[in-house]
Coordinates of C-alpha atoms in Angstrom, one line a residue:
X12 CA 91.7 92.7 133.1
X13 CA 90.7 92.1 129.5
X14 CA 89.5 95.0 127.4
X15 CA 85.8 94.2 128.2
X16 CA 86.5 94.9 131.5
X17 CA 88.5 97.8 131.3
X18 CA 86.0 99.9 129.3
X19 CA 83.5 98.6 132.7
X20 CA 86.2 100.1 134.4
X21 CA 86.0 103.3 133.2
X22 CA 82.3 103.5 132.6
X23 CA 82.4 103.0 136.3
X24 CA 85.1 105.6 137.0
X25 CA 83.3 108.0 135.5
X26 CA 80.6 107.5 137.4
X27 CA 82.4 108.1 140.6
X28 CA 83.8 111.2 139.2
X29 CA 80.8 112.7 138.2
X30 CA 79.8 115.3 135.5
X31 CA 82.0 118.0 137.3
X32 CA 85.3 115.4 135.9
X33 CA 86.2 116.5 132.5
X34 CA 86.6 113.2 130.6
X35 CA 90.4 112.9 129.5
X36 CA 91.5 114.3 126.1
X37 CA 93.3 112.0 123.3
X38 CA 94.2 113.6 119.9
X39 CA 94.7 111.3 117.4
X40 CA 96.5 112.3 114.3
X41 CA 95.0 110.1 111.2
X42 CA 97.8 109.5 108.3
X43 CA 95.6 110.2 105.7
X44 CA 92.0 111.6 104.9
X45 CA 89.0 110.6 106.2
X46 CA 88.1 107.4 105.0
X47 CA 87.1 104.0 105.8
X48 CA 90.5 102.7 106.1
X49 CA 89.9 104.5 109.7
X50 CA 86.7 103.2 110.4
X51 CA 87.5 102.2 113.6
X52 CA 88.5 105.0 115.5
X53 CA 85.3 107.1 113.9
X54 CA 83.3 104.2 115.0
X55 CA 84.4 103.9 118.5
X56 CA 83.4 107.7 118.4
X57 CA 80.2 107.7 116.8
X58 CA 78.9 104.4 119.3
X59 CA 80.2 106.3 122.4
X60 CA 83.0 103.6 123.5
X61 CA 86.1 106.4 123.9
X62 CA 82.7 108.6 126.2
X63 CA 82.1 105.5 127.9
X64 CA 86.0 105.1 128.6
X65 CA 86.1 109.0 130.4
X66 CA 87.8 109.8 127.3
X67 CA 87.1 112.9 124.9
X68 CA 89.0 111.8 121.6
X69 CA 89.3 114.2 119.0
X70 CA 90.6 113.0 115.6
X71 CA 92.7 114.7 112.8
X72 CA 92.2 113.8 109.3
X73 CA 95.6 113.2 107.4
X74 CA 96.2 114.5 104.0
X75 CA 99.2 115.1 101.5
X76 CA 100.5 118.4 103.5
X77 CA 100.5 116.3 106.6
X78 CA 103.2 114.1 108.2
X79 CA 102.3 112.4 111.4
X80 CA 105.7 112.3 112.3
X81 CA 106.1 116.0 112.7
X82 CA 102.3 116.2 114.0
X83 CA 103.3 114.2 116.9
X84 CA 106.9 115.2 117.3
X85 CA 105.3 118.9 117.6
X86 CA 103.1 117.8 120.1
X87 CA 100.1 118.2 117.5
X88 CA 98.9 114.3 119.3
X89 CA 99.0 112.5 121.7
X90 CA 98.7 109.2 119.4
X91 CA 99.5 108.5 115.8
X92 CA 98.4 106.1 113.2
X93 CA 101.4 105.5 110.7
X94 CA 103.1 102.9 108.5
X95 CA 106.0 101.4 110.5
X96 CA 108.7 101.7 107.8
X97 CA 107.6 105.3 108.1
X98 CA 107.9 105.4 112.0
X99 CA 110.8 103.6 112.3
X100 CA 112.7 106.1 109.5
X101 CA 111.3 108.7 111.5
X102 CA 112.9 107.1 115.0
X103 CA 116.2 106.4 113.0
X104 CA 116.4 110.1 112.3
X105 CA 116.0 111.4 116.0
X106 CA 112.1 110.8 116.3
X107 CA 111.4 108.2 119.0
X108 CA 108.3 106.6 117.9
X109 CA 107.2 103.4 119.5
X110 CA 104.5 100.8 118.4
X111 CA 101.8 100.4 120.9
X112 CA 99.3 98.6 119.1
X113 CA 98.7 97.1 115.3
X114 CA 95.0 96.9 114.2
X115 CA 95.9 96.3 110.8
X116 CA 97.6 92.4 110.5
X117 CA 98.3 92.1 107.0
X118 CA 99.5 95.0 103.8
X119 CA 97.3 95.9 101.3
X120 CA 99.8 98.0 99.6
X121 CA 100.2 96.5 95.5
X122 CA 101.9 97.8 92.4
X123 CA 99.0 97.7 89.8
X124 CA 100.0 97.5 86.4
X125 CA 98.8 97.6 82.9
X126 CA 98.5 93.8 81.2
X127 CA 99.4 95.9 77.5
X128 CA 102.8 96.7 78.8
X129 CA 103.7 92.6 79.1
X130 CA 104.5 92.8 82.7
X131 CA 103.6 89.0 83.9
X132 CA 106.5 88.9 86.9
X133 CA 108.8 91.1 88.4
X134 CA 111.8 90.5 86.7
X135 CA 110.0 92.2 84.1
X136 CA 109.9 95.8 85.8
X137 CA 113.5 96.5 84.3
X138 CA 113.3 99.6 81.9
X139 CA 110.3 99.8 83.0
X140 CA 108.3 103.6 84.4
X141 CA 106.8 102.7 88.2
X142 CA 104.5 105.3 90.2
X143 CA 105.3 105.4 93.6
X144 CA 103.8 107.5 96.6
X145 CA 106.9 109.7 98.5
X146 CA 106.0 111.2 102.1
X147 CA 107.5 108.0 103.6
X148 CA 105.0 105.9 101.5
X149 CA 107.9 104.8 99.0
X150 CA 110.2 102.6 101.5
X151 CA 108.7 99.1 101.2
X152 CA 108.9 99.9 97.2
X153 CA 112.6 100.9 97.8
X154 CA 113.5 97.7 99.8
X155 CA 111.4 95.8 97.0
X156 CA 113.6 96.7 94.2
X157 CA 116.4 96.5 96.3
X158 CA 115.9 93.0 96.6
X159 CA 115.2 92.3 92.9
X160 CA 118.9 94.1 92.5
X161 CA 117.2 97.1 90.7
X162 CA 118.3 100.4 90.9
X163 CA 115.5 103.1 91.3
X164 CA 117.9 106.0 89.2
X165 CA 116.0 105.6 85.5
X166 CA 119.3 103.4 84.6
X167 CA 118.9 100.4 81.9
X168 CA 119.5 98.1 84.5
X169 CA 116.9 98.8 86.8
X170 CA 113.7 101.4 86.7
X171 CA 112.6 104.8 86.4
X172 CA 110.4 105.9 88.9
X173 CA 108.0 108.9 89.1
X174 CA 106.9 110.2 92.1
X175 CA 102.8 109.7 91.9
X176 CA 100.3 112.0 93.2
X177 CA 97.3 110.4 95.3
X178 CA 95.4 109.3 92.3
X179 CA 95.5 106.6 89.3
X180 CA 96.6 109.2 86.8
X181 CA 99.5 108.0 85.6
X182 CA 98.3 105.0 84.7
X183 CA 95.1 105.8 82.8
X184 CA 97.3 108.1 81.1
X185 CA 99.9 105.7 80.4
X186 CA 102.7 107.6 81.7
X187 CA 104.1 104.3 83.9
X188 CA 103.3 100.7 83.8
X189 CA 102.2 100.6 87.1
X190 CA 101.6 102.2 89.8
X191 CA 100.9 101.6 93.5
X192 CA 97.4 101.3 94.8
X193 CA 95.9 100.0 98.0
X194 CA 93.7 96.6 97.5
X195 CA 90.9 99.1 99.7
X196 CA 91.3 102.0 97.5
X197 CA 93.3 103.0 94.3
X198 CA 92.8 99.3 92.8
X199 CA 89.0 100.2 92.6
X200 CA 89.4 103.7 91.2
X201 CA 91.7 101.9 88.1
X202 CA 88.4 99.7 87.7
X203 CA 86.5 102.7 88.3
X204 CA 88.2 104.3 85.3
X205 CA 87.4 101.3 83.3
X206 CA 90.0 98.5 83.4
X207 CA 88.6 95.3 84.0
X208 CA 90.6 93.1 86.3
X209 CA 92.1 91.1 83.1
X210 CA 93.4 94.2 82.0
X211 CA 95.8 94.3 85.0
X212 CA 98.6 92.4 86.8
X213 CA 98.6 93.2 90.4
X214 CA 101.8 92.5 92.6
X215 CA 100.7 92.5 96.3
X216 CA 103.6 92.8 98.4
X217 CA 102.1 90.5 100.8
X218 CA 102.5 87.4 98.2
X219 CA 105.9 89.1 97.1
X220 CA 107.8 88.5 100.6
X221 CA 108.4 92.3 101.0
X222 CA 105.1 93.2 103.1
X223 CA 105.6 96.0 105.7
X224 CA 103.2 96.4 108.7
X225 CA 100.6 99.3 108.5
X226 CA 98.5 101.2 110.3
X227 CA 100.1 100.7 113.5
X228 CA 99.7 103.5 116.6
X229 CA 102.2 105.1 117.6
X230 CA 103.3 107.2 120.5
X231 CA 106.5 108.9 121.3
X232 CA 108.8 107.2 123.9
X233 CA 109.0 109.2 126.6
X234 CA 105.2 109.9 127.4
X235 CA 105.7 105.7 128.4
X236 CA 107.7 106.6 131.5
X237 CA 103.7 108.1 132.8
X238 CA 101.8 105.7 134.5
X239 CA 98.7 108.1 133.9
X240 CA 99.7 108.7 130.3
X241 CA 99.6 105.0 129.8
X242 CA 96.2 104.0 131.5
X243 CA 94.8 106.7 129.3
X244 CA 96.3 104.9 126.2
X245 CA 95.2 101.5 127.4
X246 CA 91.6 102.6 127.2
X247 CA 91.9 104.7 124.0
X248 CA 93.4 101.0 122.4
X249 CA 90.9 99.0 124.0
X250 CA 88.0 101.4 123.3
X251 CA 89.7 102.0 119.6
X252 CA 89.5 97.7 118.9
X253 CA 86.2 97.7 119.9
X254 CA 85.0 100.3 117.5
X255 CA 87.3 98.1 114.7
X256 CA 85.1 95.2 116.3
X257 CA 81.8 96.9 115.7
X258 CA 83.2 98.2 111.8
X259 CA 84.0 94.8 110.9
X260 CA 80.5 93.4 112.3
X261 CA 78.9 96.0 110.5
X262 CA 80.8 97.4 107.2
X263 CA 77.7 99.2 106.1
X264 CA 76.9 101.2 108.6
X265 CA 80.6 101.8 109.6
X266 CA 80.9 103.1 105.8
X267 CA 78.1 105.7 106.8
X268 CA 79.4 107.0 109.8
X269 CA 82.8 107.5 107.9
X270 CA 80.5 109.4 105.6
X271 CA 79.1 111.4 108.3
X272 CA 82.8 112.5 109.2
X273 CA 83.7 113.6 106.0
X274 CA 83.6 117.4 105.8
X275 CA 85.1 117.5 102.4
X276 CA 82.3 115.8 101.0
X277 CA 84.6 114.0 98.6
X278 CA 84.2 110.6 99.2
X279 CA 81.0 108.2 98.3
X280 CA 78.9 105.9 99.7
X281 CA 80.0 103.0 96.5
X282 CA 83.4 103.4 97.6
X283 CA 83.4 103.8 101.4
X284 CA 81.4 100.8 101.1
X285 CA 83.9 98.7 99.0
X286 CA 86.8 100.1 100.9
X287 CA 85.0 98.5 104.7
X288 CA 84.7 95.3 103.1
X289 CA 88.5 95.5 101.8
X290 CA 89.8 96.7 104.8
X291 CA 88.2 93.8 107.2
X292 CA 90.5 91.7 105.2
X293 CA 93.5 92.8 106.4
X294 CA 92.4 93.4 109.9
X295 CA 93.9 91.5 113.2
X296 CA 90.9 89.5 114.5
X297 CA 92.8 87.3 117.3
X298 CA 94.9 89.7 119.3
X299 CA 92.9 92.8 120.0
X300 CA 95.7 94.6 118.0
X301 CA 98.4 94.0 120.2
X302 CA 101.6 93.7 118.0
X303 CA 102.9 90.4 116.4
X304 CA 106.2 90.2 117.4
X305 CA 107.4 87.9 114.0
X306 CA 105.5 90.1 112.2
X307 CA 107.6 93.7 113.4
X308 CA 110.9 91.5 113.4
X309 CA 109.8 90.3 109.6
X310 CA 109.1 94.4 108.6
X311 CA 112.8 95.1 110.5
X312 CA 114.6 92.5 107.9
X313 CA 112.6 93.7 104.8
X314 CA 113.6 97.2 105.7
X315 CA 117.1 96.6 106.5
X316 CA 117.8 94.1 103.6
X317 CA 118.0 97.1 100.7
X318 CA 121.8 96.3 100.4
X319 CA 123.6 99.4 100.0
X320 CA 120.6 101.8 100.6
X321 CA 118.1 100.4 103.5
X322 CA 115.6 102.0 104.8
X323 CA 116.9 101.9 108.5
X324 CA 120.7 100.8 108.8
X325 CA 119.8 98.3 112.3
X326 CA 117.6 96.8 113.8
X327 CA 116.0 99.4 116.3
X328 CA 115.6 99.1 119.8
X329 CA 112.2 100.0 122.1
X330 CA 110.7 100.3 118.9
X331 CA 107.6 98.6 120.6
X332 CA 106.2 98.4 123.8
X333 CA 103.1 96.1 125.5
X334 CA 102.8 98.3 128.0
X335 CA 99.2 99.4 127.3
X336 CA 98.4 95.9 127.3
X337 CA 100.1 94.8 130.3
X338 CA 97.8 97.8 131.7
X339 CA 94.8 96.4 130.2
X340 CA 95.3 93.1 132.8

């Protein structure tokens, strides 16, 4: 049964049922605020696809005070979206998370820095000041350097590093030669700030070797072992890639209902925009999401290549599953 299908499937279901069936609840724990890099899931909301799936799917904006590790772990969700050097930290340390799907294909993650300080290549970090993002952000950065053969301690052989807020500051205020941004987000607020792009030299970690898989969903192991747990899940996925589907089709308007969901009032129509159109980019557009299995075993050698400090010490087992998929045939 493809995902066409299934979604006719529960359209149809919930006819049978009738109004007096409550539609099945899904929480879904965003990792960070509302914004379009979620476009999807509010999408899939907004057009009705989870309703016409018999689901009621209530989502939960991220922000810097929350983990979705704990979230989940807490049984705050029933369904995560997450970085995977993130979830599979989090599963090293006693939190089983598994992968069971990966909208997102490719990184967008970059270290942006400033063209004044000389940095043309990376071997030119050394003695250099780098702004990372901590909360589980700063592991592909750690296996980066690790692989250059810099240490992270503010030594004269490698770099110092200051742990960066959610903004550009740092750089604008030339407190680090670079920082990190997202190619949908922070880049644009640098240029915002007024950089021009030839004032910059940007490092994506996709063309660096070191790219990490993000934006995956994520469920705890042991809700697997329920077949009714999992046909839930399958349509959530299926209903969740067709909202991505619709988003990508339609970046405008997908950018307005992210507006729409914003309660903080903080974002903009400019950037919600711009971030849509950034975001398609690194969108899976073959697969329906389901997970490349080179690209998790690529993410599994980045992470535990950081010589004497890795990220995760082996290579982690069940740390994916196709069963939603499987349930989707």
């Amino acid at each position: 049964m493809n995902l066409k299908h299934l979604l006719a499937a529960g359209v149809a279901l919930g006819l049978m049922s009738g109004a007096a069936q409550a539609a099945d609840p899904v929480t879904l724990q965003l990792k960070w605020v509302t914004q379009a890099q979620f476009a999807g899931y509010y999408v899939a909301k907004e057009k009705g696809y989870y309703k016409d799936a018999d689901l009621d799917v209530t989502i939960n904006p991220g922000g810097p005070d929350v983990a979705p590790e704990q979230v989940i772990a807490g049984g705050g969700a029933d369904v995560i979206v997450d970085w995977m050097p993130a979830a599979l930290a989090a599963r090293e340390k006693g939190v089983p998370l598994v992968n069971v799907s990966q909208p997102f294909k490719k990184s967008g993650l970059e270290l942006t820095c400033r063209a004044d300080t000389g940095i043309k290549t990376p071997t030119d970090f050394k003695g250099k000041t780098l702004g990372v993002w901590f909360s589980g952000n700063e592991y592909p950065f750690l296996s980066w350097m690790s692989k250059l053969g810099y240490k992270t301690d503010g030594g004269p052989d490698g770099v110092t590093v200051i742990k960066q807020g959610f903004n550009v500051d740092p750089l604008i205020q030339k407190q680090a030669a670079c920082i990190s941004t997202m190619t949908y987000n922070e880049y644009w607020q640098v240029i915002d700030a007024g950089y021009t792009p030839e004032q910059l030299v940007v490092f994506k970690y996709e063309d660096e070797g070191v790219a990490t898989l993000e934006d995956g969903l994520y469920v705890m192991q042991d809700k697997l072992k329920d077949p009714a747990f999992v046909a839930k899940m399958a349509k959530f996925v299926a209903a969740s890639m067709k909202g991505w589907d619709y988003a990508r089709e339609h970046p405008d308007e997908a950018a307005s209902i992210v507006l729409e969901n914003d309660t903080t009032g903080a974002q903009t129509e400019k950037h919600q925009k711009r971030m849509m159109a950034e975001v398609a980019k690194l969108l899976d557009d073959k697969a329906n999401g389901k997970l490349d299995v080179a690209d998790y075993e690529r993410t599994v050698k980045v992470l535990t290549s950081g010589g004497s400090d890795p990220v995760i010490t082996k290579a982690p087992e069940g740390a994916y599953s196709f069963a939603l998929y499987d349930a989707m045939k």
